[in-house]
């Protein structure tokens, strides 16, 4: 009887020790280590500057730390007012990605002015496609979005979610630049220097190309990646057609009357 | 010497596991590691039910307790907490294989959420019992860092058939041994991911399916004392057959010391319990104390106290109708610096014959 009792007690002791040892599989949290988890917590608590400080210090010493750079970018973006709803809207836009080439006009040959008109139509259509993604209007917020993009730019080659995130930040900067940055002067007769317009437009197309590349790298679905690659190639061709020196050769360096597609993009004639 | 070694082992384990605490899955409970909760008393006691014999109209969780029971009972019970509508919605989405909608709903909710529901019918005849659960489900979701959202979601819906038996040891009538067999069909989604990764790769949002056969032994040794003290142990979640996706081998060890001191003319059945779930990395939170106070065969009041969760509830019987209400509060620790406490009411209704 006593042997059974002590046997049971030993068995239970062994089981208890085994239970204590059953901690071998501890999955790491998504955020990685404690420092990044701490920064994420601070962002959640709206203590953005503290989070930015922690992550800036970290990325200063670990330049290749992609996760830290992404969370650093998110801290700047959060300070600029980017919230969960922005991602929900972005998800909605990405869901329509498969149909995005339907909104782009077909190719045809023409002079530089026609190429600029085509490019302007593309920029307008892309703006409409990213309509629900906000562009911060406060100066400080705009600076934060640029800082966010700068932080993530240095992360090098990105794929998956981080690449989509960079695309999202690029879209915000793209919209900011389009609406806020210095535009070419248009006079009351809706005339402007074609060289200036070509330079200005080319910059936007290059930004747009970077957005397409990032979105393409963000997808794992081969058909969506292919679509992004096709769009990028199309953009490359348009960018090639818009050459400021070619514009001067074709139209000289005098203001020309702008077609409606360009005035719509450049704003009111004044 | 042996004693010193045991003390050293206990001290080392405590230091090691306290010092290595992780905050996986944003601190959400892992339903796969929980012992099925069937009645309001089980909901209140949580894992402590494995070291306390079932009340007059409950089914003992640990099969070893069935060895000495004298019950002939058929029961139906359904219990759910106050998020039952959302849970039902998730159940339908799981069955339709639509994990994306489940994730969308959890993002909209933003606040961490935990919900559980269970329905069960069983028949017990003294030392054996058979049962069927047409639906048992759970939902736990949390979103961290809205600026770069990290989502943790665990949603499951399952049905189950089980049988359990308990025997008295031939040589020692104080030693009871039991065995439970459970066959579970489960649809589930359990993942922690960055939202933007899911936007680029929707295939990570996939409902998985499992068929599992568990063998769950239990043992209990009752001492000849006035307080009816007993020590019991069980190992649950031991799979002897599995088929399907996302399978993890994570048996859970439970050990408890129970006693029933006299209390206001009746007995207060209590247990100090250790639940060795590997998902609980805070070792102090693995210890719980639970108590049940049965008032004749008409009502029961139960309470449970742990470091990270506590609950209290009561159930009663009127003729063939059984009903119960409980309140449960559990702690979610998404990381080292914050604690979110989730409180829910659980309601039970059923029949007993």
Coordinates of C-alpha atoms in Angstrom, one line a residue:
Chain A
X1 CA 0.0 0.0 0.0
X2 CA 2.8 2.4 1.0
X3 CA 4.7 1.6 -2.1
X4 CA 1.7 2.5 -4.3
X5 CA 1.2 5.7 -2.4
X6 CA 4.8 6.8 -2.8
X7 CA 4.8 5.6 -6.4
X8 CA 1.8 7.8 -7.2
X9 CA 3.4 10.8 -5.4
X10 CA 6.6 10.3 -7.4
X11 CA 4.6 9.9 -10.7
X12 CA 2.8 13.2 -9.9
X13 CA 6.1 14.9 -9.1
X14 CA 7.7 13.7 -12.4
X15 CA 4.6 14.9 -14.3
X16 CA 4.8 18.3 -12.5
X17 CA 8.5 18.7 -13.4
X18 CA 7.7 17.7 -17.0
X19 CA 4.9 20.3 -17.0
X20 CA 7.4 22.9 -15.9
X21 CA 9.7 21.9 -18.7
X22 CA 7.0 22.0 -21.3
X23 CA 8.0 25.6 -22.2
X24 CA 10.3 24.7 -25.0
X25 CA 8.3 26.1 -27.8
X26 CA 8.0 29.8 -27.4
X27 CA 7.2 31.5 -30.6
X28 CA 8.8 34.9 -31.0
X29 CA 6.3 37.8 -31.3
X30 CA 6.1 39.4 -34.7
X31 CA 7.8 42.6 -33.6
X32 CA 11.0 40.7 -32.9
X33 CA 13.0 41.9 -29.9
X34 CA 12.1 43.9 -26.9
X35 CA 13.4 47.3 -28.1
X36 CA 11.2 47.2 -31.2
X37 CA 8.3 45.9 -29.1
X38 CA 8.8 48.8 -26.7
X39 CA 8.8 51.3 -29.6
X40 CA 5.6 49.7 -31.0
X41 CA 4.0 50.1 -27.5
X42 CA 5.1 53.8 -27.4
X43 CA 3.5 54.4 -30.8
X44 CA 0.3 52.9 -29.6
X45 CA 0.5 55.2 -26.6
X46 CA 0.9 58.2 -29.0
X47 CA 4.4 58.8 -27.6
X48 CA 5.8 59.1 -31.1
X49 CA 8.9 61.2 -30.4
X50 CA 10.2 58.7 -27.8
X51 CA 9.6 55.8 -30.2
X52 CA 11.4 57.7 -33.0
X53 CA 14.3 58.4 -30.6
X54 CA 14.7 54.7 -29.7
X55 CA 14.5 53.5 -33.3
X56 CA 16.7 56.2 -34.7
X57 CA 19.4 55.3 -32.3
X58 CA 19.0 51.7 -33.2
X59 CA 19.1 52.2 -36.9
X60 CA 22.1 54.4 -36.5
X61 CA 24.1 51.5 -35.2
X62 CA 22.3 48.8 -37.2
X63 CA 21.8 50.3 -40.6
X64 CA 20.5 47.1 -42.1
X65 CA 17.8 46.5 -39.5
X66 CA 14.8 46.4 -41.8
X67 CA 12.2 45.8 -39.0
X68 CA 13.5 48.8 -37.0
X69 CA 13.3 51.0 -40.1
X70 CA 9.8 49.9 -40.9
X71 CA 8.6 50.6 -37.3
X72 CA 10.6 53.9 -37.3
X73 CA 8.7 54.9 -40.5
X74 CA 5.5 53.9 -38.9
X75 CA 6.2 56.1 -35.9
X76 CA 6.7 59.1 -38.2
X77 CA 3.6 58.2 -40.2
X78 CA 1.6 57.8 -37.0
X79 CA 2.7 61.3 -35.9
X80 CA 1.5 62.5 -39.3
X81 CA -1.9 61.1 -38.6
X82 CA -1.7 57.8 -40.6
X83 CA -4.0 55.4 -38.8
X84 CA -5.6 52.0 -39.2
X85 CA -8.3 53.4 -41.5
X86 CA -5.6 54.4 -44.0
X87 CA -4.6 50.8 -44.3
X88 CA -8.2 49.7 -44.7
X89 CA -8.5 52.2 -47.6
X90 CA -5.2 51.1 -49.1
X91 CA -6.4 47.5 -48.9
X92 CA -9.5 48.6 -50.9
X93 CA -7.3 50.2 -53.6
X94 CA -5.1 47.2 -53.8
X95 CA -8.1 44.9 -54.3
X96 CA -8.8 46.8 -57.5
X97 CA -5.2 46.5 -58.6
X98 CA -5.9 43.7 -61.1
X99 CA -8.1 46.2 -63.1
X100 CA -5.8 49.2 -62.9
X101 CA -4.6 49.0 -66.5
X102 CA -8.2 49.4 -67.7
X103 CA -8.1 53.0 -66.7
X104 CA -4.9 53.8 -68.7
X105 CA -5.3 55.0 -72.3
X106 CA -3.7 53.0 -75.1
X107 CA -0.4 54.0 -76.8
X108 CA -0.1 56.1 -79.9
X109 CA 2.8 58.0 -81.5
X110 CA 2.9 61.8 -81.4
X111 CA 5.1 64.7 -80.5
X112 CA 6.3 65.7 -77.0
X113 CA 3.2 67.7 -76.2
X114 CA 1.0 64.6 -76.9
X115 CA 3.3 62.5 -74.7
X116 CA 2.9 65.1 -71.9
X117 CA -0.8 65.0 -72.3
X118 CA -0.8 61.2 -72.1
X119 CA 1.4 61.4 -69.0
X120 CA -0.9 64.0 -67.4
X121 CA -3.9 61.8 -68.0
X122 CA -2.1 58.9 -66.4
X123 CA -1.2 61.0 -63.4
X124 CA -4.8 62.2 -63.0
X125 CA -6.1 58.6 -63.3
X126 CA -3.6 57.3 -60.8
X127 CA -4.7 60.1 -58.4
X128 CA -8.2 59.0 -58.8
X129 CA -7.2 55.4 -58.2
X130 CA -5.5 56.4 -54.9
X131 CA -8.3 58.8 -54.0
X132 CA -9.0 57.4 -50.6
X133 CA -5.4 57.6 -49.4
X134 CA -4.9 60.9 -47.7
X135 CA -2.2 63.4 -48.3
X136 CA -1.4 65.2 -45.0
X137 CA -2.0 69.0 -45.3
X138 CA -0.2 70.2 -42.2
X139 CA 3.4 71.2 -42.9
X140 CA 4.7 69.2 -39.9
X141 CA 2.7 66.1 -41.0
X142 CA 4.1 66.4 -44.5
X143 CA 7.6 66.5 -43.1
X144 CA 6.9 63.4 -41.0
X145 CA 5.7 61.5 -44.1
X146 CA 8.9 62.4 -45.9
X147 CA 11.0 61.3 -42.9
X148 CA 9.0 58.1 -42.8
X149 CA 9.8 57.5 -46.5
X150 CA 13.5 58.4 -45.9
X151 CA 13.7 55.9 -43.1
X152 CA 12.3 53.1 -45.1
X153 CA 14.2 54.0 -48.3
X154 CA 17.4 53.1 -46.5
X155 CA 16.1 49.6 -45.7
X156 CA 17.2 48.5 -49.2
X157 CA 15.3 45.9 -51.2
X158 CA 12.0 45.1 -49.7
X159 CA 9.3 42.6 -50.5
X160 CA 5.9 41.7 -49.1
X161 CA 4.2 44.0 -46.6
X162 CA 7.2 46.4 -46.1
X163 CA 7.3 47.0 -49.9
X164 CA 3.6 47.8 -49.9
X165 CA 4.1 50.1 -47.0
X166 CA 6.8 52.0 -48.8
X167 CA 4.4 52.2 -51.8
X168 CA 1.8 53.7 -49.5
X169 CA 4.2 56.3 -48.2
X170 CA 5.3 57.1 -51.8
X171 CA 1.7 57.6 -52.8
X172 CA 1.2 60.1 -49.9
X173 CA 4.4 62.0 -50.9
X174 CA 3.3 61.9 -54.6
X175 CA 0.0 63.5 -53.7
X176 CA 1.7 66.0 -51.5
X177 CA 4.1 67.0 -54.2
X178 CA 1.4 67.3 -56.8
X179 CA -0.8 69.5 -54.8
X180 CA 1.6 71.5 -52.7
X181 CA 5.0 71.7 -54.3
X182 CA 6.0 74.4 -56.7
X183 CA 4.2 74.0 -59.9
X184 CA 5.3 75.5 -63.2
X185 CA 3.8 79.0 -63.7
X186 CA 0.8 79.2 -66.0
X187 CA -0.3 82.7 -67.2
X188 CA -3.8 83.9 -67.6
X189 CA -3.9 82.8 -71.1
X190 CA -3.1 79.2 -69.9
X191 CA 0.3 79.3 -71.4
X192 CA 3.5 77.9 -69.8
X193 CA 7.1 77.0 -70.7
X194 CA 7.0 73.4 -72.1
X195 CA 10.5 72.6 -70.8
X196 CA 9.4 73.4 -67.2
X197 CA 6.3 71.3 -67.6
X198 CA 8.3 68.4 -69.0
X199 CA 10.7 68.5 -66.1
X200 CA 8.0 68.7 -63.6
X201 CA 5.9 65.9 -65.1
X202 CA 8.9 63.6 -65.6
X203 CA 9.6 63.8 -61.8
X204 CA 6.1 62.6 -61.1
X205 CA 6.3 59.8 -63.6
X206 CA 9.5 58.6 -61.9
X207 CA 7.7 58.7 -58.5
X208 CA 4.9 56.8 -60.1
X209 CA 7.3 54.2 -61.5
X210 CA 8.8 53.7 -58.0
X211 CA 5.2 53.2 -56.6
X212 CA 4.5 50.5 -59.3
X213 CA 7.8 48.7 -58.5
X214 CA 7.0 48.7 -54.8
X215 CA 3.5 47.5 -55.3
X216 CA 4.7 44.7 -57.6
X217 CA 7.3 43.6 -55.0
X218 CA 4.6 43.6 -52.4
X219 CA 2.5 41.0 -54.1
X220 CA 3.2 37.3 -54.0
X221 CA 0.5 36.4 -56.6
X222 CA 2.4 36.0 -59.9
X223 CA -0.4 37.5 -62.0
X224 CA -0.4 40.7 -59.9
X225 CA 3.4 40.9 -60.0
X226 CA 3.3 40.5 -63.8
X227 CA 0.7 43.3 -64.1
X228 CA 2.8 45.6 -62.0
X229 CA 5.8 44.8 -64.2
X230 CA 3.8 45.6 -67.4
X231 CA 2.7 48.9 -65.9
X232 CA 6.2 49.8 -64.9
X233 CA 7.4 49.1 -68.5
X234 CA 4.7 51.3 -69.9
X235 CA 5.6 54.1 -67.6
X236 CA 9.3 53.7 -68.5
X237 CA 8.3 54.2 -72.2
X238 CA 6.4 57.4 -71.4
X239 CA 9.2 58.7 -69.3
X240 CA 11.5 58.1 -72.2
X241 CA 9.2 60.2 -74.5
X242 CA 9.2 63.2 -72.1
X243 CA 12.6 64.7 -72.5
X244 CA 13.1 68.4 -71.7
X245 CA 15.8 68.9 -74.4
X246 CA 13.5 67.3 -77.0
X247 CA 10.7 69.6 -76.0
X248 CA 12.9 72.6 -76.6
X249 CA 13.9 71.2 -79.9
X250 CA 10.2 70.8 -80.9
X251 CA 8.7 73.9 -79.4
X252 CA 11.5 76.3 -78.6
X253 CA 11.9 78.0 -75.2
X254 CA 8.8 80.1 -75.4
X255 CA 5.5 79.6 -73.5
X256 CA 2.9 77.6 -75.4
X257 CA -0.9 77.2 -75.0
X258 CA -1.6 74.2 -72.8
X259 CA -4.1 71.5 -73.8
X260 CA -7.0 71.0 -71.2
X261 CA -5.5 67.8 -69.8
X262 CA -2.4 69.7 -68.7
X263 CA -4.3 72.7 -67.3
X264 CA -6.5 70.3 -65.3
X265 CA -3.4 68.9 -63.7
X266 CA -1.5 72.2 -63.3
X267 CA -4.3 74.1 -61.8
X268 CA -6.0 77.4 -62.6
X269 CA -4.6 79.8 -65.2
X270 CA -3.5 83.0 -63.4
Chain B
X1 CA 19.9 15.0 -0.5
X2 CA 16.8 14.3 -2.7
X3 CA 14.9 17.1 -0.8
X4 CA 17.7 19.6 -1.5
X5 CA 17.8 18.6 -5.1
X6 CA 14.0 19.1 -5.4
X7 CA 14.2 22.5 -3.8
X8 CA 17.0 23.5 -6.1
X9 CA 15.1 22.2 -9.1
X10 CA 12.0 24.2 -8.1
X11 CA 14.0 27.4 -7.5
X12 CA 15.9 27.0 -10.8
X13 CA 12.7 26.4 -12.8
X14 CA 11.0 29.4 -11.3
X15 CA 14.0 31.7 -12.0
X16 CA 14.4 30.3 -15.5
X17 CA 10.8 30.6 -16.6
X18 CA 10.2 33.9 -14.9
X19 CA 13.4 35.3 -16.6
X20 CA 12.5 34.0 -20.0
X21 CA 8.9 35.2 -20.3
X22 CA 7.8 35.9 -23.8
X23 CA 4.7 37.7 -25.0
X24 CA 3.8 35.5 -28.0
X25 CA 0.5 36.0 -29.8
X26 CA -0.1 39.3 -28.1
X27 CA -0.9 37.5 -24.9
X28 CA -4.1 36.0 -26.3
X29 CA -5.2 32.6 -25.0
X30 CA -4.5 29.5 -27.0
X31 CA -7.8 27.7 -27.2
X32 CA -6.1 24.6 -28.6
X33 CA -4.4 24.1 -25.3
X34 CA -7.5 24.5 -23.2
X35 CA -9.4 21.6 -21.8
X36 CA -13.0 21.7 -23.1
X37 CA -15.3 23.7 -20.9
X38 CA -18.8 22.3 -20.8
X39 CA -20.9 23.8 -18.0
X40 CA -20.9 27.1 -16.1
X41 CA -18.8 25.5 -13.3
X42 CA -16.2 24.5 -15.9
X43 CA -16.2 28.0 -17.4
X44 CA -15.6 29.4 -13.9
X45 CA -12.9 26.9 -12.8
X46 CA -11.1 26.7 -16.1
X47 CA -8.3 24.2 -15.8
X48 CA -9.0 23.8 -12.1
X49 CA -11.9 21.6 -13.0
X50 CA -9.3 18.8 -13.7
X51 CA -8.5 18.6 -10.0
X52 CA -12.0 19.0 -8.6
X53 CA -14.7 16.3 -8.9
X54 CA -17.8 17.5 -10.8
X55 CA -20.8 18.8 -8.9
X56 CA -24.2 17.0 -8.6
X57 CA -25.2 17.9 -12.1
X58 CA -21.8 18.4 -13.8
X59 CA -19.5 16.0 -15.5
X60 CA -16.1 15.6 -13.9
X61 CA -13.3 16.9 -16.2
X62 CA -10.7 14.4 -14.9
X63 CA -11.9 10.9 -15.8
X64 CA -10.3 9.4 -12.7
X65 CA -13.0 11.1 -10.6
X66 CA -15.7 9.0 -12.3
X67 CA -14.4 5.9 -10.5
X68 CA -16.3 6.5 -7.3
X69 CA -19.3 8.5 -8.7
X70 CA -22.8 7.3 -8.5
X71 CA -24.7 9.2 -11.1
X72 CA -27.2 8.3 -13.8
X73 CA -27.7 11.5 -15.7
X74 CA -28.4 12.7 -19.2
X75 CA -27.7 16.4 -19.7
X76 CA -27.8 19.0 -22.4
X77 CA -26.0 22.3 -21.8
X78 CA -25.2 25.3 -23.9
X79 CA -23.0 28.2 -22.6
X80 CA -21.7 31.3 -24.2
X81 CA -20.3 34.7 -23.2
X82 CA -21.7 38.1 -24.2
X83 CA -19.9 38.1 -27.6
X84 CA -22.0 35.1 -28.8
X85 CA -23.3 37.0 -31.9
X86 CA -19.7 37.8 -33.1
X87 CA -18.7 34.2 -32.3
X88 CA -21.6 32.8 -34.4
X89 CA -20.6 35.1 -37.2
X90 CA -17.0 33.8 -37.1
X91 CA -18.3 30.2 -37.0
X92 CA -20.1 30.7 -40.3
X93 CA -17.1 32.4 -41.8
X94 CA -14.9 29.6 -40.7
X95 CA -17.2 27.0 -42.2
X96 CA -17.2 29.0 -45.4
X97 CA -13.4 29.2 -45.3
X98 CA -13.4 33.0 -45.3
X99 CA -10.6 34.0 -43.0
X100 CA -10.3 37.4 -44.6
X101 CA -13.7 38.5 -43.3
X102 CA -12.7 37.3 -39.8
X103 CA -9.5 39.4 -39.9
X104 CA -11.4 42.4 -41.2
X105 CA -13.9 42.1 -38.3
X106 CA -11.1 41.9 -35.8
X107 CA -9.4 45.0 -37.2
X108 CA -12.6 46.9 -37.0
X109 CA -13.1 45.9 -33.4
X110 CA -9.6 47.2 -32.5
X111 CA -9.9 46.3 -28.8
X112 CA -8.7 42.9 -27.8
X113 CA -11.6 40.5 -27.6
X114 CA -12.0 37.0 -26.2
X115 CA -15.2 34.9 -26.6
X116 CA -16.1 31.3 -25.9
X117 CA -19.1 29.2 -26.5
X118 CA -20.0 25.6 -26.0
X119 CA -22.8 23.2 -26.5
X120 CA -22.8 19.6 -25.2
X121 CA -24.9 16.6 -24.4
X122 CA -23.7 13.7 -22.4
X123 CA -24.8 10.6 -20.6
X124 CA -23.1 9.5 -17.4
X125 CA -23.7 6.2 -15.7
X126 CA -21.5 5.9 -12.6
X127 CA -18.0 5.2 -13.8
X128 CA -18.4 5.9 -17.5
X129 CA -19.7 8.7 -19.7
X130 CA -20.3 9.4 -23.4
X131 CA -20.9 12.8 -24.9
X132 CA -21.2 14.8 -28.1
X133 CA -20.6 18.5 -28.7
X134 CA -22.3 19.7 -31.8
X135 CA -20.5 23.0 -31.5
X136 CA -17.7 24.5 -29.5
X137 CA -16.0 27.7 -30.5
X138 CA -13.7 30.5 -29.5
X139 CA -12.5 33.8 -30.7
X140 CA -9.6 35.9 -29.6
X141 CA -8.3 38.9 -31.6
X142 CA -6.0 41.8 -31.0
X143 CA -4.3 44.5 -33.1
X144 CA -1.1 46.1 -32.0
X145 CA 0.6 49.3 -33.3
X146 CA -2.1 50.8 -35.6
X147 CA 0.6 52.7 -37.5
X148 CA 2.0 49.3 -38.8
X149 CA -0.8 46.9 -37.7
X150 CA 0.2 43.6 -36.3
X151 CA -2.8 41.3 -36.0
X152 CA -3.2 38.3 -33.8
X153 CA -6.3 36.2 -34.3
X154 CA -7.3 32.8 -33.1
X155 CA -10.8 31.6 -34.1
X156 CA -12.0 28.1 -34.0
X157 CA -15.2 26.0 -34.4
X158 CA -15.2 22.3 -33.6
X159 CA -17.4 19.4 -32.9
X160 CA -16.5 16.5 -30.8
X161 CA -17.4 13.0 -29.5
X162 CA -15.9 11.7 -26.3
X163 CA -16.0 8.9 -23.9
X164 CA -14.4 8.7 -20.4
X165 CA -14.0 5.9 -17.8
X166 CA -12.7 5.8 -14.3
X167 CA -11.5 2.8 -12.3
X168 CA -10.5 2.1 -8.7
X169 CA -7.1 0.5 -8.4
X170 CA -7.3 -3.2 -7.5
X171 CA -4.7 -3.0 -4.7
X172 CA -5.5 0.5 -3.3
X173 CA -9.1 1.8 -3.2
X174 CA -7.8 5.3 -2.7
X175 CA -6.1 5.3 -6.1
X176 CA -8.3 6.1 -9.1
X177 CA -7.3 6.0 -12.7
X178 CA -9.2 7.3 -15.6
X179 CA -9.0 7.7 -19.4
X180 CA -10.7 10.0 -21.8
X181 CA -10.9 9.6 -25.6
X182 CA -11.9 12.6 -27.6
X183 CA -12.3 12.8 -31.4
X184 CA -12.4 16.4 -32.6
X185 CA -13.1 17.9 -36.0
X186 CA -11.9 21.5 -36.0
X187 CA -11.9 24.4 -38.4
X188 CA -9.6 27.2 -37.2
X189 CA -7.6 30.2 -38.0
X190 CA -4.7 31.0 -35.8
X191 CA -2.0 33.4 -36.9
X192 CA 0.0 36.5 -35.9
X193 CA 0.9 38.6 -38.9
X194 CA 1.6 42.1 -40.2
X195 CA -1.6 43.4 -41.9
X196 CA 0.4 44.7 -44.9
X197 CA 1.9 41.2 -45.4
X198 CA -1.6 39.8 -45.7
X199 CA -2.5 42.5 -48.2
X200 CA 0.3 41.4 -50.5
X201 CA -0.2 37.7 -49.8
X202 CA -3.8 36.9 -49.1
X203 CA -3.0 33.2 -49.0
X204 CA -1.7 33.6 -45.4
X205 CA -5.4 34.2 -44.4
X206 CA -6.4 30.6 -44.7
X207 CA -8.9 28.6 -42.6
X208 CA -7.2 25.3 -41.6
X209 CA -8.9 22.0 -40.7
X210 CA -7.9 19.3 -38.3
X211 CA -9.2 15.9 -37.2
X212 CA -7.7 14.7 -34.0
X213 CA -8.0 11.8 -31.6
X214 CA -6.8 12.6 -28.1
X215 CA -6.1 10.2 -25.3
X216 CA -6.2 11.9 -22.0
X217 CA -5.3 9.9 -18.9
X218 CA -6.0 11.1 -15.3
X219 CA -5.0 9.8 -11.9
X220 CA -6.2 10.7 -8.4
X221 CA -5.1 9.6 -5.0
X222 CA -7.4 10.4 -2.1
X223 CA -6.0 10.5 1.5
X224 CA -7.9 9.1 4.4
X225 CA -8.5 12.5 6.0
X226 CA -11.5 14.4 7.4
X227 CA -11.1 17.0 4.7
X228 CA -11.2 14.4 1.9
X229 CA -7.9 15.6 0.6
X230 CA -6.7 14.3 -2.7
X231 CA -3.9 14.8 -5.1
X232 CA -4.7 14.4 -8.8
X233 CA -3.0 14.8 -12.2
X234 CA -3.9 14.6 -15.8
X235 CA -2.3 14.9 -19.2
X236 CA -4.5 16.4 -21.8
X237 CA -4.1 17.1 -25.5
X238 CA -2.1 13.9 -26.3
X239 CA -2.9 13.1 -29.9
X240 CA -2.8 9.5 -31.0
X241 CA -4.1 10.4 -34.4
X242 CA -4.1 13.6 -36.4
X243 CA -4.9 14.6 -39.9
X244 CA -5.0 18.1 -41.5
X245 CA -3.2 21.3 -41.1
X246 CA -1.2 23.3 -38.6
X247 CA -0.8 20.5 -36.1
X248 CA 1.3 21.2 -33.0
X249 CA 2.1 18.5 -30.4
X250 CA 1.5 20.3 -27.1
X251 CA 0.3 18.0 -24.3
X252 CA -0.7 19.8 -21.2
X253 CA 0.0 18.6 -17.7
X254 CA -2.3 19.5 -14.8
X255 CA -1.7 18.7 -11.2
X256 CA -3.8 19.7 -8.2
X257 CA -4.3 19.3 -4.6
X258 CA -8.0 19.3 -3.5
X259 CA -9.7 19.2 -0.1
X260 CA -13.2 19.7 1.2
X261 CA -13.2 21.4 4.6
X262 CA -16.5 21.9 6.4
X263 CA -18.1 25.2 5.6
X264 CA -21.5 26.5 6.9
X265 CA -22.8 23.0 7.5
X266 CA -21.7 21.7 4.1
X267 CA -18.4 21.3 2.5
X268 CA -16.4 23.7 0.5
X269 CA -14.6 21.8 -2.2
X270 CA -11.3 23.6 -3.1
X271 CA -8.3 22.9 -5.2
X272 CA -4.9 24.5 -5.6
X273 CA -4.0 23.7 -9.2
X274 CA -1.0 23.9 -11.5
X275 CA -1.7 24.0 -15.2
X276 CA 1.4 23.4 -17.3
X277 CA 0.2 24.9 -20.6
X278 CA 3.3 25.8 -22.6
X279 CA 1.5 28.9 -23.9
X280 CA 1.5 30.4 -20.4
X281 CA 5.1 31.6 -20.0
X282 CA 4.4 33.4 -16.7
X283 CA 4.9 30.6 -14.3
X284 CA 3.0 32.2 -11.4
X285 CA 0.0 32.5 -13.7
X286 CA 0.0 28.8 -14.1
X287 CA -1.2 28.4 -10.4
X288 CA -4.8 28.8 -9.6
X289 CA -7.1 28.3 -6.7
X290 CA -10.7 27.2 -7.2
X291 CA -13.6 26.4 -5.0
X292 CA -17.1 25.0 -5.4
X293 CA -19.9 25.2 -2.8
X294 CA -22.7 22.8 -3.5
X295 CA -26.1 23.5 -1.9
X296 CA -27.8 20.2 -1.8
X297 CA -28.5 19.0 -5.3
X298 CA -30.1 22.3 -6.2
X299 CA -27.4 24.8 -6.7
X300 CA -23.6 25.4 -6.9
X301 CA -21.5 28.5 -6.4
X302 CA -18.0 28.4 -7.9
X303 CA -15.0 30.7 -7.9
X304 CA -11.6 30.7 -9.3
X305 CA -8.6 32.9 -8.6
X306 CA -5.4 33.0 -10.5
X307 CA -2.7 35.6 -11.2
X308 CA -4.0 36.4 -14.7
X309 CA -7.6 35.4 -14.4
X310 CA -10.4 35.1 -12.0
X311 CA -14.1 34.3 -12.2
X312 CA -17.2 33.6 -10.1
X313 CA -20.5 32.0 -11.0
X314 CA -23.5 30.1 -9.9
X315 CA -25.7 27.5 -11.4
X316 CA -28.9 26.0 -10.3
X317 CA -31.5 23.4 -11.1
X318 CA -35.2 23.6 -11.1
X319 CA -36.9 20.4 -12.0
X320 CA -35.2 19.4 -15.3
X321 CA -34.0 22.8 -16.1
X322 CA -30.4 23.8 -15.4
X323 CA -29.2 27.4 -15.6
X324 CA -26.2 29.4 -14.7
X325 CA -24.5 32.7 -14.8
X326 CA -20.8 33.6 -14.4
X327 CA -18.5 36.5 -14.7
X328 CA -14.9 36.0 -15.8
X329 CA -12.1 38.4 -16.0
X330 CA -8.9 37.5 -17.8
X331 CA -5.7 39.4 -18.4
X332 CA -4.2 39.9 -21.9
X333 CA -0.5 41.0 -22.0
X334 CA 0.3 42.1 -25.5
X335 CA 3.8 43.0 -24.3
X336 CA 5.8 43.7 -21.3
X337 CA 4.4 47.2 -20.7
X338 CA 0.7 46.9 -21.0
X339 CA -2.0 44.8 -19.6
X340 CA -5.5 44.6 -20.9
X341 CA -8.2 43.1 -18.8
X342 CA -11.2 41.5 -20.6
X343 CA -14.3 40.8 -18.6
X344 CA -17.3 38.8 -19.8
X345 CA -20.5 37.4 -18.6
X346 CA -21.2 33.8 -19.4
X347 CA -24.7 32.4 -19.5
X348 CA -25.7 28.8 -19.5
X349 CA -29.0 27.0 -20.1
X350 CA -29.7 23.3 -20.3
X351 CA -31.7 20.2 -19.3
X352 CA -30.9 17.4 -17.0
X353 CA -32.7 14.1 -16.6

